JSON list of C-alpha atoms in Angstrom, two decimals:
[
{"chain": "A", "resi": 1, "resn": "UNK", "atom": "CA", "xyz": [290.22, 123.50, 131.33]},
{"chain": "A", "resi": 2, "resn": "UNK", "atom": "CA", "xyz": [288.49, 121.81, 128.39]},
{"chain": "A", "resi": 3, "resn": "UNK", "atom": "CA", "xyz": [285.16, 120.20, 129.27]},
{"chain": "A", "resi": 4, "resn": "UNK", "atom": "CA", "xyz": [284.53, 116.60, 128.31]},
{"chain": "A", "resi": 5, "resn": "UNK", "atom": "CA", "xyz": [281.73, 116.28, 125.76]},
{"chain": "A", "resi": 6, "resn": "UNK", "atom": "CA", "xyz": [280.51, 112.70, 125.48]},
{"chain": "A", "resi": 7, "resn": "UNK", "atom": "CA", "xyz": [277.45, 112.69, 123.26]},
{"chain": "A", "resi": 8, "resn": "UNK", "atom": "CA", "xyz": [277.96, 115.28, 120.54]},
{"chain": "A", "resi": 9, "resn": "UNK", "atom": "CA", "xyz": [280.62, 116.12, 117.99]},
{"chain": "A", "resi": 10, "resn": "UNK", "atom": "CA", "xyz": [283.22, 118.79, 118.70]},
{"chain": "A", "resi": 11, "resn": "UNK", "atom": "CA", "xyz": [285.85, 120.59, 116.67]},
{"chain": "A", "resi": 12, "resn": "UNK", "atom": "CA", "xyz": [288.70, 119.51, 118.94]},
{"chain": "A", "resi": 13, "resn": "UNK", "atom": "CA", "xyz": [288.23, 115.80, 118.34]},
{"chain": "A", "resi": 14, "resn": "UNK", "atom": "CA", "xyz": [291.70, 114.67, 119.43]},
{"chain": "A", "resi": 15, "resn": "UNK", "atom": "CA", "xyz": [291.54, 116.65, 122.68]},
{"chain": "A", "resi": 16, "resn": "UNK", "atom": "CA", "xyz": [288.10, 115.26, 123.43]},
{"chain": "A", "resi": 17, "resn": "UNK", "atom": "CA", "xyz": [289.21, 111.70, 122.76]},
{"chain": "A", "resi": 18, "resn": "UNK", "atom": "CA", "xyz": [292.14, 112.02, 125.14]},
{"chain": "A", "resi": 19, "resn": "UNK", "atom": "CA", "xyz": [289.99, 113.64, 127.84]},
{"chain": "A", "resi": 20, "resn": "UNK", "atom": "CA", "xyz": [287.45, 110.84, 127.50]},
{"chain": "A", "resi": 21, "resn": "UNK", "atom": "CA", "xyz": [290.16, 108.18, 127.65]},
{"chain": "A", "resi": 22, "resn": "UNK", "atom": "CA", "xyz": [291.55, 109.70, 130.84]},
{"chain": "A", "resi": 23, "resn": "UNK", "atom": "CA", "xyz": [288.04, 109.88, 132.32]},
{"chain": "A", "resi": 24, "resn": "UNK", "atom": "CA", "xyz": [287.63, 106.17, 131.63]},
{"chain": "A", "resi": 25, "resn": "UNK", "atom": "CA", "xyz": [290.97, 105.49, 133.32]},
{"chain": "A", "resi": 26, "resn": "UNK", "atom": "CA", "xyz": [290.10, 107.67, 136.32]},
{"chain": "A", "resi": 27, "resn": "UNK", "atom": "CA", "xyz": [286.91, 105.71, 136.93]},
{"chain": "A", "resi": 28, "resn": "UNK", "atom": "CA", "xyz": [288.57, 102.36, 136.26]},
{"chain": "A", "resi": 29, "resn": "UNK", "atom": "CA", "xyz": [291.50, 103.08, 138.58]},
{"chain": "A", "resi": 30, "resn": "UNK", "atom": "CA", "xyz": [289.11, 104.04, 141.37]},
{"chain": "A", "resi": 31, "resn": "UNK", "atom": "CA", "xyz": [287.09, 100.85, 140.95]},
{"chain": "A", "resi": 32, "resn": "UNK", "atom": "CA", "xyz": [290.19, 98.67, 140.66]},
{"chain": "A", "resi": 33, "resn": "UNK", "atom": "CA", "xyz": [291.65, 100.17, 143.84]},
{"chain": "A", "resi": 34, "resn": "UNK", "atom": "CA", "xyz": [288.45, 99.99, 145.88]},
{"chain": "A", "resi": 35, "resn": "UNK", "atom": "CA", "xyz": [286.62, 96.83, 144.84]},
{"chain": "A", "resi": 36, "resn": "UNK", "atom": "CA", "xyz": [289.38, 95.10, 142.89]},
{"chain": "A", "resi": 37, "resn": "UNK", "atom": "CA", "xyz": [290.14, 94.32, 139.26]},
{"chain": "A", "resi": 38, "resn": "UNK", "atom": "CA", "xyz": [288.42, 90.95, 139.18]},
{"chain": "A", "resi": 39, "resn": "UNK", "atom": "CA", "xyz": [285.22, 92.28, 140.73]},
{"chain": "A", "resi": 40, "resn": "UNK", "atom": "CA", "xyz": [285.06, 95.25, 138.34]},
{"chain": "A", "resi": 41, "resn": "UNK", "atom": "CA", "xyz": [283.31, 94.74, 135.01]},
{"chain": "A", "resi": 42, "resn": "UNK", "atom": "CA", "xyz": [283.29, 96.87, 131.90]},
{"chain": "A", "resi": 43, "resn": "UNK", "atom": "CA", "xyz": [279.61, 97.45, 132.63]},
{"chain": "A", "resi": 44, "resn": "UNK", "atom": "CA", "xyz": [280.55, 98.94, 136.02]},
{"chain": "A", "resi": 45, "resn": "UNK", "atom": "CA", "xyz": [282.90, 101.40, 134.33]},
{"chain": "A", "resi": 46, "resn": "UNK", "atom": "CA", "xyz": [280.36, 102.27, 131.64]},
{"chain": "A", "resi": 47, "resn": "UNK", "atom": "CA", "xyz": [277.60, 102.89, 134.19]},
{"chain": "A", "resi": 48, "resn": "UNK", "atom": "CA", "xyz": [279.77, 105.29, 136.18]},
{"chain": "A", "resi": 49, "resn": "UNK", "atom": "CA", "xyz": [280.38, 107.31, 133.01]},
{"chain": "A", "resi": 50, "resn": "UNK", "atom": "CA", "xyz": [276.82, 107.03, 131.68]},
{"chain": "A", "resi": 51, "resn": "UNK", "atom": "CA", "xyz": [278.10, 105.26, 128.59]},
{"chain": "A", "resi": 52, "resn": "UNK", "atom": "CA", "xyz": [277.16, 102.10, 126.77]},
{"chain": "A", "resi": 53, "resn": "UNK", "atom": "CA", "xyz": [279.57, 99.21, 127.15]},
{"chain": "A", "resi": 54, "resn": "UNK", "atom": "CA", "xyz": [280.42, 99.19, 123.39]},
{"chain": "A", "resi": 55, "resn": "UNK", "atom": "CA", "xyz": [281.49, 102.85, 123.72]},
{"chain": "A", "resi": 56, "resn": "UNK", "atom": "CA", "xyz": [284.36, 101.78, 125.97]},
{"chain": "A", "resi": 57, "resn": "UNK", "atom": "CA", "xyz": [285.96, 99.93, 123.07]},
{"chain": "A", "resi": 58, "resn": "UNK", "atom": "CA", "xyz": [286.88, 103.29, 121.54]},
{"chain": "A", "resi": 59, "resn": "UNK", "atom": "CA", "xyz": [289.34, 103.70, 124.43]},
{"chain": "A", "resi": 60, "resn": "UNK", "atom": "CA", "xyz": [290.54, 100.17, 125.17]},
{"chain": "A", "resi": 61, "resn": "UNK", "atom": "CA", "xyz": [290.49, 96.69, 123.67]},
{"chain": "A", "resi": 62, "resn": "UNK", "atom": "CA", "xyz": [289.28, 95.01, 126.85]},
{"chain": "A", "resi": 63, "resn": "UNK", "atom": "CA", "xyz": [289.42, 95.25, 130.65]},
{"chain": "A", "resi": 64, "resn": "UNK", "atom": "CA", "xyz": [293.04, 94.10, 130.80]},
{"chain": "A", "resi": 65, "resn": "UNK", "atom": "CA", "xyz": [294.00, 96.83, 128.36]},
{"chain": "A", "resi": 66, "resn": "UNK", "atom": "CA", "xyz": [292.33, 99.40, 130.65]},
{"chain": "A", "resi": 67, "resn": "UNK", "atom": "CA", "xyz": [294.36, 98.00, 133.57]},
{"chain": "A", "resi": 68, "resn": "UNK", "atom": "CA", "xyz": [297.56, 98.28, 131.54]},
{"chain": "A", "resi": 69, "resn": "UNK", "atom": "CA", "xyz": [296.76, 101.90, 130.65]},
{"chain": "A", "resi": 70, "resn": "UNK", "atom": "CA", "xyz": [296.12, 102.65, 134.33]},
{"chain": "A", "resi": 71, "resn": "UNK", "atom": "CA", "xyz": [299.45, 101.05, 135.19]},
{"chain": "A", "resi": 72, "resn": "UNK", "atom": "CA", "xyz": [301.28, 103.25, 132.71]},
{"chain": "A", "resi": 73, "resn": "UNK", "atom": "CA", "xyz": [299.61, 106.41, 134.00]},
{"chain": "A", "resi": 74, "resn": "UNK", "atom": "CA", "xyz": [300.98, 105.43, 137.42]},
{"chain": "A", "resi": 75, "resn": "UNK", "atom": "CA", "xyz": [304.42, 104.73, 135.98]},
{"chain": "A", "resi": 76, "resn": "UNK", "atom": "CA", "xyz": [304.43, 108.14, 134.28]},
{"chain": "A", "resi": 77, "resn": "UNK", "atom": "CA", "xyz": [303.84, 109.65, 137.72]},
{"chain": "A", "resi": 78, "resn": "UNK", "atom": "CA", "xyz": [306.77, 107.65, 139.11]},
{"chain": "A", "resi": 79, "resn": "UNK", "atom": "CA", "xyz": [308.92, 109.56, 136.63]},
{"chain": "A", "resi": 80, "resn": "UNK", "atom": "CA", "xyz": [307.66, 112.80, 138.20]},
{"chain": "A", "resi": 81, "resn": "UNK", "atom": "CA", "xyz": [308.83, 111.51, 141.59]},
{"chain": "A", "resi": 82, "resn": "UNK", "atom": "CA", "xyz": [312.28, 110.88, 140.15]},
{"chain": "A", "resi": 83, "resn": "UNK", "atom": "CA", "xyz": [312.32, 114.31, 138.53]},
{"chain": "A", "resi": 84, "resn": "UNK", "atom": "CA", "xyz": [311.69, 115.88, 141.95]},
{"chain": "A", "resi": 85, "resn": "UNK", "atom": "CA", "xyz": [314.53, 113.89, 143.48]},
{"chain": "A", "resi": 86, "resn": "UNK", "atom": "CA", "xyz": [316.94, 114.69, 140.66]},
{"chain": "A", "resi": 87, "resn": "UNK", "atom": "CA", "xyz": [316.09, 118.39, 140.83]},
{"chain": "A", "resi": 88, "resn": "UNK", "atom": "CA", "xyz": [317.08, 118.50, 144.51]},
{"chain": "A", "resi": 89, "resn": "UNK", "atom": "CA", "xyz": [320.51, 119.89, 145.32]},
{"chain": "A", "resi": 90, "resn": "UNK", "atom": "CA", "xyz": [320.67, 117.88, 148.55]},
{"chain": "A", "resi": 91, "resn": "UNK", "atom": "CA", "xyz": [322.80, 114.83, 149.34]},
{"chain": "A", "resi": 92, "resn": "UNK", "atom": "CA", "xyz": [322.08, 111.45, 147.83]},
{"chain": "A", "resi": 93, "resn": "UNK", "atom": "CA", "xyz": [320.47, 110.32, 151.08]},
{"chain": "A", "resi": 94, "resn": "UNK", "atom": "CA", "xyz": [318.10, 113.28, 151.15]},
{"chain": "A", "resi": 95, "resn": "UNK", "atom": "CA", "xyz": [317.27, 112.82, 147.47]},
{"chain": "A", "resi": 96, "resn": "UNK", "atom": "CA", "xyz": [316.17, 109.27, 148.34]},
{"chain": "A", "resi": 97, "resn": "UNK", "atom": "CA", "xyz": [313.88, 110.87, 150.93]},
{"chain": "A", "resi": 98, "resn": "UNK", "atom": "CA", "xyz": [312.52, 113.38, 148.40]},
{"chain": "A", "resi": 99, "resn": "UNK", "atom": "CA", "xyz": [311.73, 110.57, 146.00]},
{"chain": "A", "resi": 100, "resn": "UNK", "atom": "CA", "xyz": [309.92, 108.42, 148.56]},
{"chain": "A", "resi": 101, "resn": "UNK", "atom": "CA", "xyz": [307.91, 111.27, 150.04]},
{"chain": "A", "resi": 102, "resn": "UNK", "atom": "CA", "xyz": [306.46, 111.81, 146.55]},
{"chain": "A", "resi": 103, "resn": "UNK", "atom": "CA", "xyz": [306.29, 108.07, 145.84]},
{"chain": "A", "resi": 104, "resn": "UNK", "atom": "CA", "xyz": [304.33, 107.33, 149.03]},
{"chain": "A", "resi": 105, "resn": "UNK", "atom": "CA", "xyz": [301.61, 109.76, 147.96]},
{"chain": "A", "resi": 106, "resn": "UNK", "atom": "CA", "xyz": [301.50, 108.12, 144.54]},
{"chain": "A", "resi": 107, "resn": "UNK", "atom": "CA", "xyz": [301.28, 104.48, 145.64]},
{"chain": "A", "resi": 108, "resn": "UNK", "atom": "CA", "xyz": [298.26, 105.08, 147.89]},
{"chain": "A", "resi": 109, "resn": "UNK", "atom": "CA", "xyz": [296.37, 106.94, 145.14]},
{"chain": "A", "resi": 110, "resn": "UNK", "atom": "CA", "xyz": [293.86, 105.13, 142.93]},
{"chain": "A", "resi": 111, "resn": "UNK", "atom": "CA", "xyz": [296.36, 104.79, 140.10]},
{"chain": "A", "resi": 112, "resn": "UNK", "atom": "CA", "xyz": [299.18, 103.72, 142.40]},
{"chain": "A", "resi": 113, "resn": "UNK", "atom": "CA", "xyz": [297.00, 101.10, 144.03]},
{"chain": "A", "resi": 114, "resn": "UNK", "atom": "CA", "xyz": [295.82, 99.89, 140.63]},
{"chain": "A", "resi": 115, "resn": "UNK", "atom": "CA", "xyz": [299.46, 99.36, 139.68]},
{"chain": "A", "resi": 116, "resn": "UNK", "atom": "CA", "xyz": [300.82, 97.87, 142.88]},
{"chain": "A", "resi": 117, "resn": "UNK", "atom": "CA", "xyz": [297.91, 95.65, 143.86]},
{"chain": "A", "resi": 118, "resn": "UNK", "atom": "CA", "xyz": [296.01, 94.88, 140.69]},
{"chain": "A", "resi": 119, "resn": "UNK", "atom": "CA", "xyz": [298.28, 95.23, 137.65]},
{"chain": "A", "resi": 120, "resn": "UNK", "atom": "CA", "xyz": [301.09, 93.19, 139.18]},
{"chain": "A", "resi": 121, "resn": "UNK", "atom": "CA", "xyz": [298.65, 90.37, 139.97]},
{"chain": "A", "resi": 122, "resn": "UNK", "atom": "CA", "xyz": [296.41, 90.39, 136.92]},
{"chain": "A", "resi": 123, "resn": "UNK", "atom": "CA", "xyz": [298.32, 91.46, 133.83]},
{"chain": "A", "resi": 124, "resn": "UNK", "atom": "CA", "xyz": [299.48, 88.58, 131.66]},
{"chain": "A", "resi": 125, "resn": "UNK", "atom": "CA", "xyz": [301.81, 87.83, 128.78]},
{"chain": "A", "resi": 126, "resn": "UNK", "atom": "CA", "xyz": [303.52, 90.70, 127.01]},
{"chain": "A", "resi": 127, "resn": "UNK", "atom": "CA", "xyz": [301.62, 93.26, 129.07]},
{"chain": "A", "resi": 128, "resn": "UNK", "atom": "CA", "xyz": [303.15, 91.89, 132.27]},
{"chain": "A", "resi": 129, "resn": "UNK", "atom": "CA", "xyz": [306.61, 91.71, 130.73]},
{"chain": "A", "resi": 130, "resn": "UNK", "atom": "CA", "xyz": [306.35, 95.31, 129.53]},
{"chain": "A", "resi": 131, "resn": "UNK", "atom": "CA", "xyz": [305.24, 96.55, 132.95]},
{"chain": "A", "resi": 132, "resn": "UNK", "atom": "CA", "xyz": [308.01, 94.66, 134.76]},
{"chain": "A", "resi": 133, "resn": "UNK", "atom": "CA", "xyz": [310.60, 96.08, 132.39]},
{"chain": "A", "resi": 134, "resn": "UNK", "atom": "CA", "xyz": [309.44, 99.60, 133.19]},
{"chain": "A", "resi": 135, "resn": "UNK", "atom": "CA", "xyz": [309.54, 98.86, 136.93]},
{"chain": "A", "resi": 136, "resn": "UNK", "atom": "CA", "xyz": [313.11, 97.61, 136.58]},
{"chain": "A", "resi": 137, "resn": "UNK", "atom": "CA", "xyz": [314.00, 100.87, 134.84]},
{"chain": "A", "resi": 138, "resn": "UNK", "atom": "CA", "xyz": [312.68, 102.68, 137.91]},
{"chain": "A", "resi": 139, "resn": "UNK", "atom": "CA", "xyz": [314.85, 100.60, 140.20]},
{"chain": "A", "resi": 140, "resn": "UNK", "atom": "CA", "xyz": [317.87, 101.44, 138.04]},
{"chain": "A", "resi": 141, "resn": "UNK", "atom": "CA", "xyz": [317.15, 105.15, 138.52]},
{"chain": "A", "resi": 142, "resn": "UNK", "atom": "CA", "xyz": [316.89, 104.73, 142.29]},
{"chain": "A", "resi": 143, "resn": "UNK", "atom": "CA", "xyz": [320.13, 102.77, 142.35]},
{"chain": "A", "resi": 144, "resn": "UNK", "atom": "CA", "xyz": [321.79, 105.71, 140.62]},
{"chain": "A", "resi": 145, "resn": "UNK", "atom": "CA", "xyz": [320.65, 108.06, 143.39]},
{"chain": "A", "resi": 146, "resn": "UNK", "atom": "CA", "xyz": [321.89, 105.61, 146.03]},
{"chain": "A", "resi": 147, "resn": "UNK", "atom": "CA", "xyz": [325.29, 105.41, 144.32]},
{"chain": "A", "resi": 148, "resn": "UNK", "atom": "CA", "xyz": [325.53, 109.20, 144.36]},
{"chain": "A", "resi": 149, "resn": "UNK", "atom": "CA", "xyz": [324.81, 109.08, 148.09]},
{"chain": "A", "resi": 150, "resn": "UNK", "atom": "CA", "xyz": [327.66, 106.66, 148.61]},
{"chain": "A", "resi": 151, "resn": "UNK", "atom": "CA", "xyz": [329.95, 108.90, 146.59]},
{"chain": "A", "resi": 152, "resn": "UNK", "atom": "CA", "xyz": [329.06, 112.00, 148.63]},
{"chain": "A", "resi": 153, "resn": "UNK", "atom": "CA", "xyz": [329.35, 110.09, 151.90]},
{"chain": "A", "resi": 154, "resn": "UNK", "atom": "CA", "xyz": [325.70, 110.41, 152.98]},
{"chain": "A", "resi": 155, "resn": "UNK", "atom": "CA", "xyz": [325.00, 106.68, 152.50]},
{"chain": "A", "resi": 156, "resn": "UNK", "atom": "CA", "xyz": [327.38, 104.02, 153.79]},
{"chain": "A", "resi": 157, "resn": "UNK", "atom": "CA", "xyz": [328.76, 101.43, 151.42]},
{"chain": "A", "resi": 158, "resn": "UNK", "atom": "CA", "xyz": [326.33, 98.52, 151.06]},
{"chain": "A", "resi": 159, "resn": "UNK", "atom": "CA", "xyz": [324.59, 96.52, 148.34]},
{"chain": "A", "resi": 160, "resn": "UNK", "atom": "CA", "xyz": [322.97, 99.14, 146.14]},
{"chain": "A", "resi": 161, "resn": "UNK", "atom": "CA", "xyz": [320.57, 96.62, 144.62]},
{"chain": "A", "resi": 162, "resn": "UNK", "atom": "CA", "xyz": [319.48, 95.22, 148.00]},
{"chain": "A", "resi": 163, "resn": "UNK", "atom": "CA", "xyz": [318.83, 98.68, 149.44]},
{"chain": "A", "resi": 164, "resn": "UNK", "atom": "CA", "xyz": [316.74, 99.64, 146.40]},
{"chain": "A", "resi": 165, "resn": "UNK", "atom": "CA", "xyz": [314.82, 96.35, 146.63]},
{"chain": "A", "resi": 166, "resn": "UNK", "atom": "CA", "xyz": [314.23, 96.83, 150.36]},
{"chain": "A", "resi": 167, "resn": "UNK", "atom": "CA", "xyz": [312.83, 100.32, 149.92]},
{"chain": "A", "resi": 168, "resn": "UNK", "atom": "CA", "xyz": [310.61, 99.54, 146.95]},
{"chain": "A", "resi": 169, "resn": "UNK", "atom": "CA", "xyz": [309.32, 96.36, 148.61]},
{"chain": "A", "resi": 170, "resn": "UNK", "atom": "CA", "xyz": [308.35, 98.30, 151.74]},
{"chain": "A", "resi": 171, "resn": "UNK", "atom": "CA", "xyz": [306.68, 101.20, 149.97]},
{"chain": "A", "resi": 172, "resn": "UNK", "atom": "CA", "xyz": [304.92, 99.07, 147.37]},
{"chain": "A", "resi": 173, "resn": "UNK", "atom": "CA", "xyz": [303.01, 97.41, 150.22]},
{"chain": "A", "resi": 174, "resn": "UNK", "atom": "CA", "xyz": [301.48, 100.69, 151.37]},
{"chain": "A", "resi": 175, "resn": "UNK", "atom": "CA", "xyz": [298.23, 100.24, 149.37]},
{"chain": "A", "resi": 176, "resn": "UNK", "atom": "CA", "xyz": [297.60, 97.07, 151.39]},
{"chain": "A", "resi": 177, "resn": "UNK", "atom": "CA", "xyz": [297.57, 98.77, 154.79]},
{"chain": "A", "resi": 178, "resn": "UNK", "atom": "CA", "xyz": [297.58, 102.55, 154.50]},
{"chain": "A", "resi": 179, "resn": "UNK", "atom": "CA", "xyz": [294.40, 104.22, 155.80]},
{"chain": "A", "resi": 180, "resn": "UNK", "atom": "CA", "xyz": [293.58, 107.23, 153.61]},
{"chain": "A", "resi": 181, "resn": "UNK", "atom": "CA", "xyz": [291.22, 108.46, 156.32]},
{"chain": "A", "resi": 182, "resn": "UNK", "atom": "CA", "xyz": [293.73, 108.00, 159.12]},
{"chain": "A", "resi": 183, "resn": "UNK", "atom": "CA", "xyz": [295.77, 110.66, 160.92]},
{"chain": "A", "resi": 184, "resn": "UNK", "atom": "CA", "xyz": [299.04, 110.13, 159.05]},
{"chain": "A", "resi": 185, "resn": "UNK", "atom": "CA", "xyz": [299.78, 111.64, 155.64]},
{"chain": "A", "resi": 186, "resn": "UNK", "atom": "CA", "xyz": [301.61, 109.54, 153.03]},
{"chain": "A", "resi": 187, "resn": "UNK", "atom": "CA", "xyz": [304.60, 111.87, 153.36]},
{"chain": "A", "resi": 188, "resn": "UNK", "atom": "CA", "xyz": [304.58, 111.45, 157.14]},
{"chain": "A", "resi": 189, "resn": "UNK", "atom": "CA", "xyz": [304.50, 107.68, 156.83]},
{"chain": "A", "resi": 190, "resn": "UNK", "atom": "CA", "xyz": [307.35, 107.87, 154.33]},
{"chain": "A", "resi": 191, "resn": "UNK", "atom": "CA", "xyz": [309.46, 109.84, 156.80]},
{"chain": "A", "resi": 192, "resn": "UNK", "atom": "CA", "xyz": [308.76, 107.30, 159.56]},
{"chain": "A", "resi": 193, "resn": "UNK", "atom": "CA", "xyz": [309.72, 104.37, 157.34]},
{"chain": "A", "resi": 194, "resn": "UNK", "atom": "CA", "xyz": [312.83, 106.06, 156.00]},
{"chain": "A", "resi": 195, "resn": "UNK", "atom": "CA", "xyz": [313.99, 107.07, 159.48]},
{"chain": "A", "resi": 196, "resn": "UNK", "atom": "CA", "xyz": [313.79, 103.43, 160.55]},
{"chain": "A", "resi": 197, "resn": "UNK", "atom": "CA", "xyz": [315.85, 102.39, 157.53]},
{"chain": "A", "resi": 198, "resn": "UNK", "atom": "CA", "xyz": [318.32, 105.29, 157.72]},
{"chain": "A", "resi": 199, "resn": "UNK", "atom": "CA", "xyz": [318.82, 105.21, 161.49]},
{"chain": "A", "resi": 200, "resn": "UNK", "atom": "CA", "xyz": [317.98, 101.62, 162.39]},
{"chain": "A", "resi": 201, "resn": "UNK", "atom": "CA", "xyz": [315.82, 100.48, 165.29]},
{"chain": "A", "resi": 202, "resn": "UNK", "atom": "CA", "xyz": [318.44, 99.15, 167.70]},
{"chain": "A", "resi": 203, "resn": "UNK", "atom": "CA", "xyz": [319.07, 101.28, 170.76]},
{"chain": "A", "resi": 204, "resn": "UNK", "atom": "CA", "xyz": [322.58, 102.58, 171.27]},
{"chain": "A", "resi": 205, "resn": "UNK", "atom": "CA", "xyz": [324.50, 101.75, 174.44]}
]
């Protein structure tokens, strides 16, 4: 793995610039998810990286731009969750489970929390529109998996859009209440939530 070199020139300039940018985003995502976007300053990020504040402007225009970049790192990882679901040879219902077991782990990570809690509340203008458009694309992909489940008989006929909205709404709240130090893994919580949706909570006679 290539080491990040902050304070001297290197031959692999492009690689170093990308590594440094990702290091900035790693620190920013952690601060956004733990103390919040509004309480985090560019100085806080710079101090954690032992950089001057002006140095951060090589990697982002401002704090909102850093938040947007964090959001898109998270959205890239959502695509990985979909790839795992699409690669599964199981029924549509079980592919929904595969997706959300991966998704649960993502949304409680620093980047996932930065997206679900901070980016959705604090991005503005075109940045917010761009992020929402990408989120809608994700819902479209989930709806496609749900439709395949209806076609193979593993999911009963219902409103595809409402089911997708229900699931995303429930899982997107996980950063608000999930305890990373608690006894339950994200995947375990995902299974519990999905079982309640798949099987219902009403007792049978």
